[in-house]
Short mmCIF file of C-alpha atoms in Angstrom, two decimals:
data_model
loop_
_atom_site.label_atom_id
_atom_site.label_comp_id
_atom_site.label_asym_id
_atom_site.label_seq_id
_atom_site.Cartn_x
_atom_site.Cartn_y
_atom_site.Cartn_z
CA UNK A 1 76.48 233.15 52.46
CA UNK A 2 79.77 234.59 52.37
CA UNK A 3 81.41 232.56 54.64
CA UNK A 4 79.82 229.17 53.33
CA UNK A 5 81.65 230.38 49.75
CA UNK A 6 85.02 230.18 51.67
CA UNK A 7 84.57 226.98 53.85
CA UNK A 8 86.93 224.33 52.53
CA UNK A 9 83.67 221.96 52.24
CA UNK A 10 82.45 223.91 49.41
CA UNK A 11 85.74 225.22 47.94
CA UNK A 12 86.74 221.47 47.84
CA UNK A 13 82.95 220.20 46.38
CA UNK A 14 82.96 222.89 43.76
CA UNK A 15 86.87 221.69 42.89
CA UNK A 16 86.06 218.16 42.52
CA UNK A 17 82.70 219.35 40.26
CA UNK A 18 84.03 221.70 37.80
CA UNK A 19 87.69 219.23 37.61
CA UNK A 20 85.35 215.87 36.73
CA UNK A 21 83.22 217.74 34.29
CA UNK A 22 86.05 219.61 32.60
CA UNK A 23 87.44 215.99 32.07
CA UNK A 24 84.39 214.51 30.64
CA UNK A 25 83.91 217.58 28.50
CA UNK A 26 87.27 217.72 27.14
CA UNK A 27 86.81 213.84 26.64
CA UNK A 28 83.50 213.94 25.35
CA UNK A 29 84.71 216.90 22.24
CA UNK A 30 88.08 214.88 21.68
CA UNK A 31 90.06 217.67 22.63
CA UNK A 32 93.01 217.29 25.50
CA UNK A 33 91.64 217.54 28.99
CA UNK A 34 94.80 219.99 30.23
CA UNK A 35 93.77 222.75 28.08
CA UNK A 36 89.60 222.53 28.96
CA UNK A 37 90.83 222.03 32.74
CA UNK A 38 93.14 225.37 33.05
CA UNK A 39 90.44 227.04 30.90
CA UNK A 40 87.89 225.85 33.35
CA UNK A 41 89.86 227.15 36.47
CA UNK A 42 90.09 230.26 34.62
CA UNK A 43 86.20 230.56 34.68
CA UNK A 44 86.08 229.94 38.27
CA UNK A 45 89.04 231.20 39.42
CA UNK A 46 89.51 234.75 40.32
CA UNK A 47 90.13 235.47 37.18
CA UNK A 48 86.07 235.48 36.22
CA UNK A 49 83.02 233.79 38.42
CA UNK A 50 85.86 234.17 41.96
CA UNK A 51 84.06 230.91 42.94
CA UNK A 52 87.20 229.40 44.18
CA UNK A 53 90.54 230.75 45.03
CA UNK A 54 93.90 229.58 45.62
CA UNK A 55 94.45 228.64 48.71
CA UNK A 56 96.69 226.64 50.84
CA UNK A 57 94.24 223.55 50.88
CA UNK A 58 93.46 224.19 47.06
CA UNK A 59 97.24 223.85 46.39
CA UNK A 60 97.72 221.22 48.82
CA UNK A 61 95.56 218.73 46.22
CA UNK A 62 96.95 220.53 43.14
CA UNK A 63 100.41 219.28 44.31
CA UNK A 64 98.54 215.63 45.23
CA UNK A 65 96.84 215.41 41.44
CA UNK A 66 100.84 215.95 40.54
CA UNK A 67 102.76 213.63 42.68
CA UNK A 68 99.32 210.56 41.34
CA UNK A 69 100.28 212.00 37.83
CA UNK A 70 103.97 211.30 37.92
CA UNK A 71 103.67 207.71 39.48
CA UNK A 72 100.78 206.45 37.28
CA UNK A 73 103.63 207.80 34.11
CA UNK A 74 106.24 206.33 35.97
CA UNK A 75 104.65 203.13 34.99
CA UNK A 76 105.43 204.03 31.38
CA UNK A 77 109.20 204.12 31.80
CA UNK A 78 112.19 201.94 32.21
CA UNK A 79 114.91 203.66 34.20
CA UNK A 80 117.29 203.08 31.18
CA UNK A 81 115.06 205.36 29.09
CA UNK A 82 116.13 208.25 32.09
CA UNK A 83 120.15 207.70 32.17
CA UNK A 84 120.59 207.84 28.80
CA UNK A 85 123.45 210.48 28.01
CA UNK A 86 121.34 212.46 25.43
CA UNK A 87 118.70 213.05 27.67
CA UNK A 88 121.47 214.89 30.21
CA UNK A 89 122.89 217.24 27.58
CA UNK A 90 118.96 217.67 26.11
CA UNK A 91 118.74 218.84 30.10
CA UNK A 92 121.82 220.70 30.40
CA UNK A 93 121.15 222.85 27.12
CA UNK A 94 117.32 223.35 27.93
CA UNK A 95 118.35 224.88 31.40
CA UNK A 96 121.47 227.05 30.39
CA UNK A 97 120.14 228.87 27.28
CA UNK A 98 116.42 229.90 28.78
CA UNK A 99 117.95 231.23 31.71
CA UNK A 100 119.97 233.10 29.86
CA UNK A 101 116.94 234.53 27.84
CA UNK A 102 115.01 235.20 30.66
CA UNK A 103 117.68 237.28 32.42
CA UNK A 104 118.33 238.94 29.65
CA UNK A 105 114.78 240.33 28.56
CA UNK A 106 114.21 241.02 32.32
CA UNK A 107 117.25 243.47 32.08
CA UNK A 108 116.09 244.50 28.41
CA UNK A 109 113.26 245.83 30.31
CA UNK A 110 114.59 247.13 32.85
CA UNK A 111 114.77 245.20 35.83
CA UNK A 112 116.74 245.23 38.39
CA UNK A 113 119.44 242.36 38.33
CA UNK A 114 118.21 240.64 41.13
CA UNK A 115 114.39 240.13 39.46
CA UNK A 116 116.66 239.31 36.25
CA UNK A 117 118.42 236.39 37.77
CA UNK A 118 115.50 235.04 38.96
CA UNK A 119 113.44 235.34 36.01
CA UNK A 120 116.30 233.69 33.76
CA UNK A 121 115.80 231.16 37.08
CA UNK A 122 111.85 230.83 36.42
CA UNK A 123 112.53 230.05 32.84
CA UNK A 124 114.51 226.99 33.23
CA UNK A 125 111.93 225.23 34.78
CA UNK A 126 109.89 222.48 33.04
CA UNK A 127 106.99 220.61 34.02
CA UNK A 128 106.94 217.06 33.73
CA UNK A 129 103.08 216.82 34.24
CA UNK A 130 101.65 218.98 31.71
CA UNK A 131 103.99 216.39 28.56
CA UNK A 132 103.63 213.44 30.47
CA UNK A 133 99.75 213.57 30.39
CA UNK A 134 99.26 215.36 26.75
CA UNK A 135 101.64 212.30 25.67
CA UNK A 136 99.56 209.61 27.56
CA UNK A 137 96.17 211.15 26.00
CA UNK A 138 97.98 210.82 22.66
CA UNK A 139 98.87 207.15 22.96
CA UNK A 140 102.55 208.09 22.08
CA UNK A 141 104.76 207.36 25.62
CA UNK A 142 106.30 204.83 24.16
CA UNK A 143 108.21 206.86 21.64
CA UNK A 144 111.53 207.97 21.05
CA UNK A 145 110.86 211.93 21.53
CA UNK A 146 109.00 211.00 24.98
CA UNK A 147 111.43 208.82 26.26
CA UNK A 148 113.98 211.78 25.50
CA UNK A 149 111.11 214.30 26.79
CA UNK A 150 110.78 212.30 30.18
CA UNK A 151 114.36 212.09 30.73
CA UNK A 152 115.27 215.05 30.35
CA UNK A 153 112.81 216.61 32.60
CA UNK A 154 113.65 214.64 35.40
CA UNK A 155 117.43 215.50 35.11
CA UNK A 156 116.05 218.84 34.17
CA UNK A 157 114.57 218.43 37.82
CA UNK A 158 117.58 218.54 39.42
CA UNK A 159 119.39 220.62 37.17
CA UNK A 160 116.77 223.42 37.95
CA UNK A 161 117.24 222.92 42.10
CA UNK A 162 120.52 223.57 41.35
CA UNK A 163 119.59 226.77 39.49
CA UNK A 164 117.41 227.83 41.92
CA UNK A 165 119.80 227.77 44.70
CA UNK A 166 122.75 229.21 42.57
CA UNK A 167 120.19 232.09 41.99
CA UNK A 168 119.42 232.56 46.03
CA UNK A 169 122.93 232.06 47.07
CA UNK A 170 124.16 235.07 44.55
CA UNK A 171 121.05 237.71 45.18
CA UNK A 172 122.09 237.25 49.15
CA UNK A 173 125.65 237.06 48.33
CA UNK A 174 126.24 233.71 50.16
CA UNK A 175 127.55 231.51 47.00
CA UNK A 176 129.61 228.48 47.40
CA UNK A 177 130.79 225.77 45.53
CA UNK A 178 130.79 223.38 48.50
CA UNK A 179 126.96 223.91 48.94
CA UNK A 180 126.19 223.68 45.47
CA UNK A 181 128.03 220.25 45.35
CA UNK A 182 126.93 218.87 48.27
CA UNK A 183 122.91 219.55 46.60
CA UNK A 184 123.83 217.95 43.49
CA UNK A 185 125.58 214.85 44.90
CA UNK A 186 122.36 214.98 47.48
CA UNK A 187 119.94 214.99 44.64
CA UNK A 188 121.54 212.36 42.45
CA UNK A 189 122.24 210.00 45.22
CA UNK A 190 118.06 210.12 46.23
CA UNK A 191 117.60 209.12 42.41
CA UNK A 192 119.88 206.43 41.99
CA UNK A 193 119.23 205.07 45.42
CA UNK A 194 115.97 205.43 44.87
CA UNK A 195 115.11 203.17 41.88
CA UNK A 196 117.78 200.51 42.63
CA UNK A 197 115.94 199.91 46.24
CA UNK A 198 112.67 200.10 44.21
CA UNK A 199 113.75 197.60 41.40
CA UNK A 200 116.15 195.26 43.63
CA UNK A 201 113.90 195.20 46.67
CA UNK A 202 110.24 196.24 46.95
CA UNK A 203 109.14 195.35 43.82
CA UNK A 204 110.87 191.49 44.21
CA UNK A 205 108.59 191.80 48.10
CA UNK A 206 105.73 192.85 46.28
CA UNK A 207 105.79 189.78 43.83
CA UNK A 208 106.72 187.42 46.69
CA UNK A 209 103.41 189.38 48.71
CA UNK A 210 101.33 188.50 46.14
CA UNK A 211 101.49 184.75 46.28
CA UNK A 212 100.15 184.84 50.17
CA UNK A 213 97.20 183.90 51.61
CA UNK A 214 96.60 187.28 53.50
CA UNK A 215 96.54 189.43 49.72
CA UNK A 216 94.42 186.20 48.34
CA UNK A 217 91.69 187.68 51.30
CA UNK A 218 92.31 191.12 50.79
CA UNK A 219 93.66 191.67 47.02
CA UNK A 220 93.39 195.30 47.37
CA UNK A 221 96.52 195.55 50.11
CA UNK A 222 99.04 195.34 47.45
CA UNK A 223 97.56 198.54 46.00
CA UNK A 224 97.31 200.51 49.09
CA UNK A 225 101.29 199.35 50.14
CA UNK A 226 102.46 200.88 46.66
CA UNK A 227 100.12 204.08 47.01
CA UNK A 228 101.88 204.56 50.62
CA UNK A 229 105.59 203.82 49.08
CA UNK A 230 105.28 206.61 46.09
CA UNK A 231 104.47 208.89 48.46
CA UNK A 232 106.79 207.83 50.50
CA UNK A 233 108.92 208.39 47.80
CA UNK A 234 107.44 211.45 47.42
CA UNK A 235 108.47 212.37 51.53
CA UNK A 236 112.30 211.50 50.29
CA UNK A 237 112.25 213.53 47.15
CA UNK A 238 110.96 216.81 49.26
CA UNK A 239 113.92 215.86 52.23
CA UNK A 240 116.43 216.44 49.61
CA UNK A 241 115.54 219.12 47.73
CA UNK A 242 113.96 217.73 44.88
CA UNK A 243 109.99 217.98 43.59
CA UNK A 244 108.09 215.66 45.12
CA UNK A 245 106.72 214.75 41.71
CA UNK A 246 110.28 212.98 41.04
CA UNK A 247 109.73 210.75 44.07
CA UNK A 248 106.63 209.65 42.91
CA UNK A 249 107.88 209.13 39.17
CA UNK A 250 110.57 207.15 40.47
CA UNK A 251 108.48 204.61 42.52
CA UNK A 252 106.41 204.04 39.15
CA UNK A 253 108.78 203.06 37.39
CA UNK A 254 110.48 201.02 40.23
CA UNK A 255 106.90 199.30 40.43
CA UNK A 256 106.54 199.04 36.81
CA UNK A 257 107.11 195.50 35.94
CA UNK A 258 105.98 194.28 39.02
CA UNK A 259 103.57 191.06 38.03
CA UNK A 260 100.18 190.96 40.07
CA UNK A 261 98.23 187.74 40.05
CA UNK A 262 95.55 187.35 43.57
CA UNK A 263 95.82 191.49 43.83
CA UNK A 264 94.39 194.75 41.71
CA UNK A 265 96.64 195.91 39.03
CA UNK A 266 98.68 198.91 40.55
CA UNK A 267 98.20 200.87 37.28
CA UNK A 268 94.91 200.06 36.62
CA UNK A 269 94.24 201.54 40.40
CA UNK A 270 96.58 204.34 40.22
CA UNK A 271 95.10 205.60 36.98
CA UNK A 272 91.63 206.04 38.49
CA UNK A 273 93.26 208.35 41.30
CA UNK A 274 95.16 210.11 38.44
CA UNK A 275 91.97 211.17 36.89
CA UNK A 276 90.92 212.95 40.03
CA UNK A 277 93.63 214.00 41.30
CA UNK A 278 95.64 215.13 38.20
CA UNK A 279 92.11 216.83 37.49
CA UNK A 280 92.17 219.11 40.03
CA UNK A 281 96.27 220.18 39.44
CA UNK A 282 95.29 221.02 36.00
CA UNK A 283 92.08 222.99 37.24
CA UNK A 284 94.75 224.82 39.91
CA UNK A 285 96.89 226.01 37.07
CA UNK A 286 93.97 228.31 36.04
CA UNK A 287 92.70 229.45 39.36
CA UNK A 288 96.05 230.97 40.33
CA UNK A 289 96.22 232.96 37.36
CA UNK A 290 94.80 236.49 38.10
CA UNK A 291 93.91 238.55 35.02
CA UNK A 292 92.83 241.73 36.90
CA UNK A 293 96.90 242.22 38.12
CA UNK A 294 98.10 243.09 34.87
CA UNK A 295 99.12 246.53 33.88
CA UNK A 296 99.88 247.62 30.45
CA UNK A 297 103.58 247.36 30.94
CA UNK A 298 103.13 243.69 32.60
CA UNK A 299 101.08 242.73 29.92
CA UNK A 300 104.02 243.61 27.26
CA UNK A 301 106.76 242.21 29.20
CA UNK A 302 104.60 239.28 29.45
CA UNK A 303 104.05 238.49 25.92
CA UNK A 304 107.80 239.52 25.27
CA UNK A 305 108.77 236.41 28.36
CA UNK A 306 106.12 233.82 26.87
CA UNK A 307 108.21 234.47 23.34
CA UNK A 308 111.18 234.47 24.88
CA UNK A 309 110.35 230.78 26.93
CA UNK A 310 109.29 228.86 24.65
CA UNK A 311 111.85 229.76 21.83
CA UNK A 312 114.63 229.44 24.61
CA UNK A 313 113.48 225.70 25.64
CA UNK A 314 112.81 224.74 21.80
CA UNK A 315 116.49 225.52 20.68
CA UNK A 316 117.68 224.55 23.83
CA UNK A 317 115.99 221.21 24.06
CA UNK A 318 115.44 220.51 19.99
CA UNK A 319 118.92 221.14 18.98
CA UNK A 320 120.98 218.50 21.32
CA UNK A 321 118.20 216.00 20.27
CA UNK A 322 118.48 216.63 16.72
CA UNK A 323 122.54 216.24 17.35
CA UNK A 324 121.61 213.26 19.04
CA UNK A 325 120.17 211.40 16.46
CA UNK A 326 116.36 212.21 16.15
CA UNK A 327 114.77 213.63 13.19
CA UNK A 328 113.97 216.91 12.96
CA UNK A 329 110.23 216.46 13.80
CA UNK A 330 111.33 214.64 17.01
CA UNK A 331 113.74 217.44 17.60
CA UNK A 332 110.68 219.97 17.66
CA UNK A 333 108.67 217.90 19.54
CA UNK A 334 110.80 217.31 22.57
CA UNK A 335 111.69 221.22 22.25
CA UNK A 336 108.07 222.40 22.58
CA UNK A 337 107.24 219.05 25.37
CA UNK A 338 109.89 220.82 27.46
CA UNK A 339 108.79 224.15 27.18
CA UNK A 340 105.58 224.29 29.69
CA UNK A 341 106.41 225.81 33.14
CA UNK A 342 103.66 225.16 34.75
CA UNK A 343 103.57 224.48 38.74
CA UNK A 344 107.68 224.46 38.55
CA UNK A 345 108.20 228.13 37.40
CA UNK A 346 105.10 229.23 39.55
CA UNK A 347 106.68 227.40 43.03
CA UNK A 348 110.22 229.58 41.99
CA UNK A 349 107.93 232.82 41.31
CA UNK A 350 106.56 232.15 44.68
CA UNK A 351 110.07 231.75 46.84
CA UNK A 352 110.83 234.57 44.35
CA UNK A 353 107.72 237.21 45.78
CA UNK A 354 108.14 235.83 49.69
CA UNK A 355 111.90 236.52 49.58
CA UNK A 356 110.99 239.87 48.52
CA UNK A 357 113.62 239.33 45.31
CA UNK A 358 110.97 240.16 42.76
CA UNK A 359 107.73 242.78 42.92
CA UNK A 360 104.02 241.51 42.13
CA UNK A 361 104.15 242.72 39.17
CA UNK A 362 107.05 239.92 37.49
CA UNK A 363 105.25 237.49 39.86
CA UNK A 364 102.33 238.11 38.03
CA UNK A 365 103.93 237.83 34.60
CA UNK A 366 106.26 234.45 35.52
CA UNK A 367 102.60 232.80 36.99
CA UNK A 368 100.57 234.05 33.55
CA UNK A 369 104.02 232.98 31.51
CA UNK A 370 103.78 229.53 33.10
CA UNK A 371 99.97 229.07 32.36
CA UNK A 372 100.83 229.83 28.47
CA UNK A 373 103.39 227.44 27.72
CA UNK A 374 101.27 225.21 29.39
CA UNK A 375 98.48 226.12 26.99
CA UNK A 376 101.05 225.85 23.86
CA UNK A 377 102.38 222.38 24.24
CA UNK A 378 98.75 220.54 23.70
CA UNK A 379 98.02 222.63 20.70
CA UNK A 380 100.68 221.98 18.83
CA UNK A 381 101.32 218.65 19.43
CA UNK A 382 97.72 217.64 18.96
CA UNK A 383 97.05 220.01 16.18
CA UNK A 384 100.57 220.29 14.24
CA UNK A 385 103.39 217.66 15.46
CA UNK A 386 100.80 214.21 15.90
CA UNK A 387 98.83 214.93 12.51
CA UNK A 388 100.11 212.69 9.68
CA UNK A 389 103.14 210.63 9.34
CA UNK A 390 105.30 210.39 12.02
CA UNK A 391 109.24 210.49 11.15
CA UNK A 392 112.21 208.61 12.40
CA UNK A 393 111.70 206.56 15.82
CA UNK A 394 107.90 207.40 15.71
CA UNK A 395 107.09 205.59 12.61
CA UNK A 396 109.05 202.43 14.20
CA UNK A 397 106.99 202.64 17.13
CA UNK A 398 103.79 202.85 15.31
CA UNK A 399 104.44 200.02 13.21
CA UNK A 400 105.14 197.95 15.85
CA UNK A 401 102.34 198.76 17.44
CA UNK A 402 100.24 198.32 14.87
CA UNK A 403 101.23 194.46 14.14
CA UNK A 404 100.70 193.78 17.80
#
């Protein structure tokens, strides 16, 4: 019986079970389906019931619900909303000042400077998935704050690799400016490369594709030529450093005005993977959190890190956009929509524990720290920030969208 509990037929029927009918729960009691799906891998996670644990093929589709995420959002997005200057020193800001709080309560509690840096390293990280789809459930991509939100955390991105291998290059003493150039220019060339082939090229073939008689006898090849390009995308994003999340957002919004007429809508198609796929990420997020590693001391330091995060990312984020221009409810709201971890801070915690820079016990705390700011970002927004009148851009948005 034992054995049947850890074949990847069950592990993966059991996944796809409790994922679907944590989304049609959440759905069904109006609340957001990222908060009932972590809660739900909680249950049978390791944490509770041990029904499924978090393995290599379990975090193979957690990182394949991601990468369908970020290309159905993608859609959302016009690659002017990315560039935009604000959104860089919204980035900047929101990497520099949480790493700085997260090294310094690591040391504050006595850590050794190593586990410091990369804590401070773990704390810059922001996940694009856990906004992007409490946004989408809300009906408000469109506006200002998201736009800034979505930016940002794909410069963020980058930003963050850069961290990351600042942070390994000065624990092993190997630190150059040379390498840390040559990943940035590496990084930012994949990106702008990236969408300009996308826009320019594919998406121009795709339209052109369209009108034959081969896609007017099978309309659903379109579909399955994008699907293989994002994740293609996806392949180029992981060859140069980068999440391969950021691929796959890219090749959305290459592929976002792309007009269909003989074939399926791409979205329309991509968004029924999504709720799969992004189903089971979500559902991860809770199964790798183990409760039954925490000590007294971790559970302190971890309350004192969760603090620490998400007021680090809220100044750090909220101020440059409030400098910027948005009001200050905007401000708050792309603060606390860059504050969730998630998978991002978890992946560092992990090169973290196998490079032996940090003990289980802060790998433990940066994992749990990741699943709480996760947690925090749907509350508030659906329970504090999108209740009432909107300000600023947000109330432009809504009228127009309400004379349409």
């Amino acid at each position: 019986m034992e054995s049947l509990f850890t074949s990847p037929e069950f592990q993966m029927s059991i996944l796809l079970f409790v994922a679907l009918a944590g989304y049609l729960i959440a759905s069904r009691i109006n609340q957001s389906a990222v908060i009932g799906l972590i809660l739900v891998g909680i249950v049978v996670g390791p944490s509770v019931l041990g029904l499924i644990t978090y393995t290599d093929f379990v975090r193979s589709l957690a990182h394949l619900g991601a990468v369908v995420l970020l290309f159905v959002i993608g859609f959302e997005f016009d690659i002017k909303d990315i560039v935009q200057p604000r959104n860089g020193a919204i980035a900047l800001i929101g990497v520099i000042i949480p790493w700085i709080g997260g090294w310094g309560i690591s040391l504050a509690f006595g850590f050794d400077s190593a586990s410091a840096i990369f804590v401070g390293t773990a704390c810059t990280a922001t996940s694009i998935a856990i906004t992007a789809n409490v946004l989408k459930e809300l009906g408000k991509l469109k506006t200002e704050a998201a736009k800034a939100i979505i930016g940002a955390a794909v410069i963020d991105d980058v930003l963050a690799l850069l961290v990351l291998a600042i942070s390994m290059d000065m624990v092993s003493g190997s630190f150059t400016y040379l390498g840390i150039a040559f990943t940035t220019i590496k990084a930012l060339a994949f990106i702008v490369i990236g969408a300009a082939f996308g826009i320019l090229v594919i998406s121009k073939y795709l339209v052109r594709l369209d009108k034959t008689p081969f896609v007017k006898k099978y309309p659903e090849f379109i579909f399955i030529f994008a699907m293989m390009l994002a994740f293609l995308y996806a392949i180029g994003a992981e060859l140069v450093g980068l999440s391969a999340i950021v691929g796959a957002f890219i090749a959305g919004v290459s592929f976002k005005d792309v007009k269909l007429h003989q074939s399926r809508s791409l979205k329309e198609g991509a968004e029924y993977l999504q709720i799969i796929f992004a189903s089971i990420f979500f559902v991860s997020l809770g199964i790798i959190a183990d409760f039954h590693a925490l000590t007294q001391e971790i559970i302190i330091f971890l309350v004192a890190l969760t603090i620490i995060a998400i007021i680090t990312k809220v100044i750090g984020c909220g101020i440059p956009a409030k400098l910027w221009g948005l009001c200050t409810k905007d401000s708050l709201i792309v603060g606390f929509g860059m504050s969730p971890r998630g998978e991002v801070a978890m992946i560092v915690a992990l090169i973290g524990l196998e490079a032996g820079i940090i003990g289980q016990g802060v790998y433990v705390a940066l994992v749990l720290m990741s699943l709480l700011t996760t947690l925090v970002t749907p509350l508030v927004y659906r329970n504090w920030f999108y209740r009432g009148e909107y300000c600023g851009s947000d109330e432009t948005v809504t009228n127009i969208d309400k004379s349409n």
